[in-house]
PDB file of C-alpha atoms in Angstrom:
ATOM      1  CA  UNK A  23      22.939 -14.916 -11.366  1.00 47.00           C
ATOM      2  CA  UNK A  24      21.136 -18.079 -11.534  1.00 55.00           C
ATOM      3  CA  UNK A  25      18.190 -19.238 -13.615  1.00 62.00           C
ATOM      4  CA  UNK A  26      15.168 -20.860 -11.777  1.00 60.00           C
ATOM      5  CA  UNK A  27      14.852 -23.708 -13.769  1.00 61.00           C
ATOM      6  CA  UNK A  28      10.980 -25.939 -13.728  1.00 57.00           C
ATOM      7  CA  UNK A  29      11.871 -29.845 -14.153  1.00 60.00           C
ATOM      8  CA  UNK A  30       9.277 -32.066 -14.435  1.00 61.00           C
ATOM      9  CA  UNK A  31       9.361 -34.794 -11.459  1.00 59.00           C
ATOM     10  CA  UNK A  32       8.231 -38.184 -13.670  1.00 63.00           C
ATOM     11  CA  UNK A  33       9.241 -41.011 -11.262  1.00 67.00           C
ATOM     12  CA  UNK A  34       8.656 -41.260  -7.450  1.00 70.00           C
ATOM     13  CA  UNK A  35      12.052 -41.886  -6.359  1.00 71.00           C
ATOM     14  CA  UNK A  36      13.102 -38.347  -7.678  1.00 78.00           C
ATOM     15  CA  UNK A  37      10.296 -36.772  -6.531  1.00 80.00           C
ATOM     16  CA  UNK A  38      10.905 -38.606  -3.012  1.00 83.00           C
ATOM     17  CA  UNK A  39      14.540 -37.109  -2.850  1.00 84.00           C
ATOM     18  CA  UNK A  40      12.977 -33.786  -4.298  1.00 85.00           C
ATOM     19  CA  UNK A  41      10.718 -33.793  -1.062  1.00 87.00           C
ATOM     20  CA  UNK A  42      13.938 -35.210   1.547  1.00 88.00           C
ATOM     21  CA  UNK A  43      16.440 -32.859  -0.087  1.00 88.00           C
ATOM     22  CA  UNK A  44      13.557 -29.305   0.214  1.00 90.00           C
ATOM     23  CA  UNK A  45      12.502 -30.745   3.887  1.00 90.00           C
ATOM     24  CA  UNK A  46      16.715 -30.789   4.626  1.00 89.00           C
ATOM     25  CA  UNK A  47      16.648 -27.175   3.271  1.00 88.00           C
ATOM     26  CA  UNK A  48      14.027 -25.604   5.216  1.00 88.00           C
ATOM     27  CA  UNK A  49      15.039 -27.570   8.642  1.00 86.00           C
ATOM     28  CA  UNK A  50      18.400 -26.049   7.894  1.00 85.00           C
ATOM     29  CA  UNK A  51      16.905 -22.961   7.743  1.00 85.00           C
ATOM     30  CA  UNK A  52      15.281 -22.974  11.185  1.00 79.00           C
ATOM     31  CA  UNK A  53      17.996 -24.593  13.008  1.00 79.00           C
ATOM     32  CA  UNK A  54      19.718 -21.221  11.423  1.00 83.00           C
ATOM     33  CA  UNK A  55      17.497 -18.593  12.773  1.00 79.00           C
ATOM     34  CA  UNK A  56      15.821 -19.516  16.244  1.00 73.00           C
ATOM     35  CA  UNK A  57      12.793 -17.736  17.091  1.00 75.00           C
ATOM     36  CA  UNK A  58      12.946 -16.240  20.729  1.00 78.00           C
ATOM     37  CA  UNK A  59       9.282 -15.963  22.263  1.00 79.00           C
ATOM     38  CA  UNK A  60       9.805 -12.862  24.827  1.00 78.00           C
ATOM     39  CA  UNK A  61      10.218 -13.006  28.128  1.00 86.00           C
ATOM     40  CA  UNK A  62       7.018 -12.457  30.645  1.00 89.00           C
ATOM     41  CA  UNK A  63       9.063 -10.057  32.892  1.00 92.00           C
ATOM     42  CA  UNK A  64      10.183  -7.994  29.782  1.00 90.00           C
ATOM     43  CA  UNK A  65       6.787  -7.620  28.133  1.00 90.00           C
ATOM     44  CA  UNK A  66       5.193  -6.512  31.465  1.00 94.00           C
ATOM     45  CA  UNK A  67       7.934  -4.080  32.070  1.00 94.00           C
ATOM     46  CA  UNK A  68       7.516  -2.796  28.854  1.00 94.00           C
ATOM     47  CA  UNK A  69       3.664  -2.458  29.031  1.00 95.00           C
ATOM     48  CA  UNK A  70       4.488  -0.307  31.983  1.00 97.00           C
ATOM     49  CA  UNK A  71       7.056   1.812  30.600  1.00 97.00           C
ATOM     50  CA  UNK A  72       4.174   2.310  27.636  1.00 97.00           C
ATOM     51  CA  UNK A  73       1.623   3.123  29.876  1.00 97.00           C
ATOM     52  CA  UNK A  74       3.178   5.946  32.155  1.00 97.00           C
ATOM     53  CA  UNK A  75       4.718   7.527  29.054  1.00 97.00           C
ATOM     54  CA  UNK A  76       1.159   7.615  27.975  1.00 97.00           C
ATOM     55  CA  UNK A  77       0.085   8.778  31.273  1.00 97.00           C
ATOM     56  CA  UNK A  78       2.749  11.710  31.088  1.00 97.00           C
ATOM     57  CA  UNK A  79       1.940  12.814  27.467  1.00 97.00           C
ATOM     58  CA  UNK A  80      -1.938  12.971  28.635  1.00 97.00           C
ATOM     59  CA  UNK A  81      -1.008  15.208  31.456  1.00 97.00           C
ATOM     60  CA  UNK A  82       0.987  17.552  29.392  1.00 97.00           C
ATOM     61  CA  UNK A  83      -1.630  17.575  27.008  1.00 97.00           C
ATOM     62  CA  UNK A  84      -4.249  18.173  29.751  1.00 97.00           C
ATOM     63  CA  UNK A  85      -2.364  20.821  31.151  1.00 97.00           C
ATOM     64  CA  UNK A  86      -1.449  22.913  27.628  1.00 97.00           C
ATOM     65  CA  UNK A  87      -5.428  22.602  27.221  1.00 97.00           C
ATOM     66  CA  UNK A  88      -6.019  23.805  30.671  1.00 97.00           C
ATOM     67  CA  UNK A  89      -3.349  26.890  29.982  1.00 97.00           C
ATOM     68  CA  UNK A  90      -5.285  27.056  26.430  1.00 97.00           C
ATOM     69  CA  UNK A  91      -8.228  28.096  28.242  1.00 96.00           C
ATOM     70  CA  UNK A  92      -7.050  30.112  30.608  1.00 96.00           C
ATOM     71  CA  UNK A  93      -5.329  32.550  28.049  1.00 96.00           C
ATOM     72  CA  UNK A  94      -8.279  32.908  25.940  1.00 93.00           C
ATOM     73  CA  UNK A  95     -11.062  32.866  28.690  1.00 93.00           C
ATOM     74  CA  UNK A  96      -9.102  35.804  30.229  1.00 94.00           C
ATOM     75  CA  UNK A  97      -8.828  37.340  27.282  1.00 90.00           C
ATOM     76  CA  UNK A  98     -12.435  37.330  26.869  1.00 88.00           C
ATOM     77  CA  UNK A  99     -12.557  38.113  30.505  1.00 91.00           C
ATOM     78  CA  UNK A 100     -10.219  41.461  29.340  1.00 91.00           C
ATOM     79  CA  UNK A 101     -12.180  42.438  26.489  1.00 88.00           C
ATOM     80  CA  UNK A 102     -15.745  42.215  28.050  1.00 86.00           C
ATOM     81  CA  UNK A 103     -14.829  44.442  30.865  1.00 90.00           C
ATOM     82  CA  UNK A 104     -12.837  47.015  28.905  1.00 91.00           C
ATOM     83  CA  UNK A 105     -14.553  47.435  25.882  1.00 89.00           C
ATOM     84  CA  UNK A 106     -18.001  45.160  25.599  1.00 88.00           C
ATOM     85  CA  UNK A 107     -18.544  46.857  22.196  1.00 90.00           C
ATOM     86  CA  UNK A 108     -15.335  44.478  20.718  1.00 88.00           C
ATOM     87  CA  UNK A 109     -16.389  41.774  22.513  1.00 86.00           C
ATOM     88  CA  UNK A 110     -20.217  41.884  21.072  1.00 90.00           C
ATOM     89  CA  UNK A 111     -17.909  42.380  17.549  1.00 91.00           C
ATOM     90  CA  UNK A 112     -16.342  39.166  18.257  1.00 88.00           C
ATOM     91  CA  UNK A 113     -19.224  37.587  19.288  1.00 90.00           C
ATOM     92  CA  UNK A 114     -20.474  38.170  15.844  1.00 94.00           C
ATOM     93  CA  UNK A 115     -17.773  37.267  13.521  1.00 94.00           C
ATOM     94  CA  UNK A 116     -17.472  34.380  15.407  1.00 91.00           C
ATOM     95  CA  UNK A 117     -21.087  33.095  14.937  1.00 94.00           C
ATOM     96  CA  UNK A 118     -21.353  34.319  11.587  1.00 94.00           C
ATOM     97  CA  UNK A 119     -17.901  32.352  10.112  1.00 94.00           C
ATOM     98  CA  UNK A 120     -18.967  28.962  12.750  1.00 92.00           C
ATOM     99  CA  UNK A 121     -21.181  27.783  10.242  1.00 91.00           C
ATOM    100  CA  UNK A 122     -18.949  27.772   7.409  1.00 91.00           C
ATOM    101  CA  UNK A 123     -16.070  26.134   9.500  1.00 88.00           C
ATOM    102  CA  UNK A 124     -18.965  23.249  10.123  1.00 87.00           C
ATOM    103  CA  UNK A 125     -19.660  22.864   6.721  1.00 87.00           C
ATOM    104  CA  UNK A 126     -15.960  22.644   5.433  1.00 84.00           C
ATOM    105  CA  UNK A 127     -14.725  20.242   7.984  1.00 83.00           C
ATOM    106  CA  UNK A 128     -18.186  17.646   7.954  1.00 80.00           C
ATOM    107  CA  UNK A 129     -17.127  17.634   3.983  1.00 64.00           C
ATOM    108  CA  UNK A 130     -13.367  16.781   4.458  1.00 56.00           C
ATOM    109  CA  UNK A 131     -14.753  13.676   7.346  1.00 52.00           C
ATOM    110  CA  UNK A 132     -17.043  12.611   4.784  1.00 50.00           C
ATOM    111  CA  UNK A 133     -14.322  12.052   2.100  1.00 49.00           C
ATOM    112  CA  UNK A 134     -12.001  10.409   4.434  1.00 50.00           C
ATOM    113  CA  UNK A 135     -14.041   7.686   5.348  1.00 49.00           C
TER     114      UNK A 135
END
């Protein structure tokens, strides 16, 4: 392992050669590792690959909503019709615990931000 070692530059010609000998170093260094700017064709391909996998994930997602829904509104649907007195139940429990599920979850999106 080597020590980094702080010299003191005192006359120009050294520091001149300093200068030449860290400007040789670092143009070594890019001729070393070109930087590739990508191709047009390949970004635009890619932006389209990107945007119909995001078009296919936000139809899935629509349509596990839309099957979401459907369960539990015919559920509901069910319930009503066969015994009202269970639905009225849920009814209640359902508006009496909302309020509490509002209060929890504006408290944890007010610590977040």
């Amino acid at each position: 392992m080597t020590k980094n070692k702080v010299t003191h530059i005192d006359d120009k010609k050294s520091y001149k050669s300093t200068v030449e000998e860290v400007n040789k170093g670092l143009a070594s260094i890019d001729h070393q590792f070109s930087i590739e700017t990508p191709d047009l064709n390949w970004l635009e391909q890619k932006i389209i690959a990107d945007k119909l996998a995001l078009r296919k994930k936000f139809i899935r997602d629509i349509l596990i909503y839309i099957l979401i829904i459907l369960t539990v509104g015919s559920g509901l649907i069910v319930i009503l019709t066969q015994s009202p007195a269970i639905f009225v139940a849920l009814q209640l429990v359902v508006t009496a615990i909302l309020p509490i599920i509002v209060y929890f979850t504006k408290d944890k999106q007010v610590a977040d931000g």
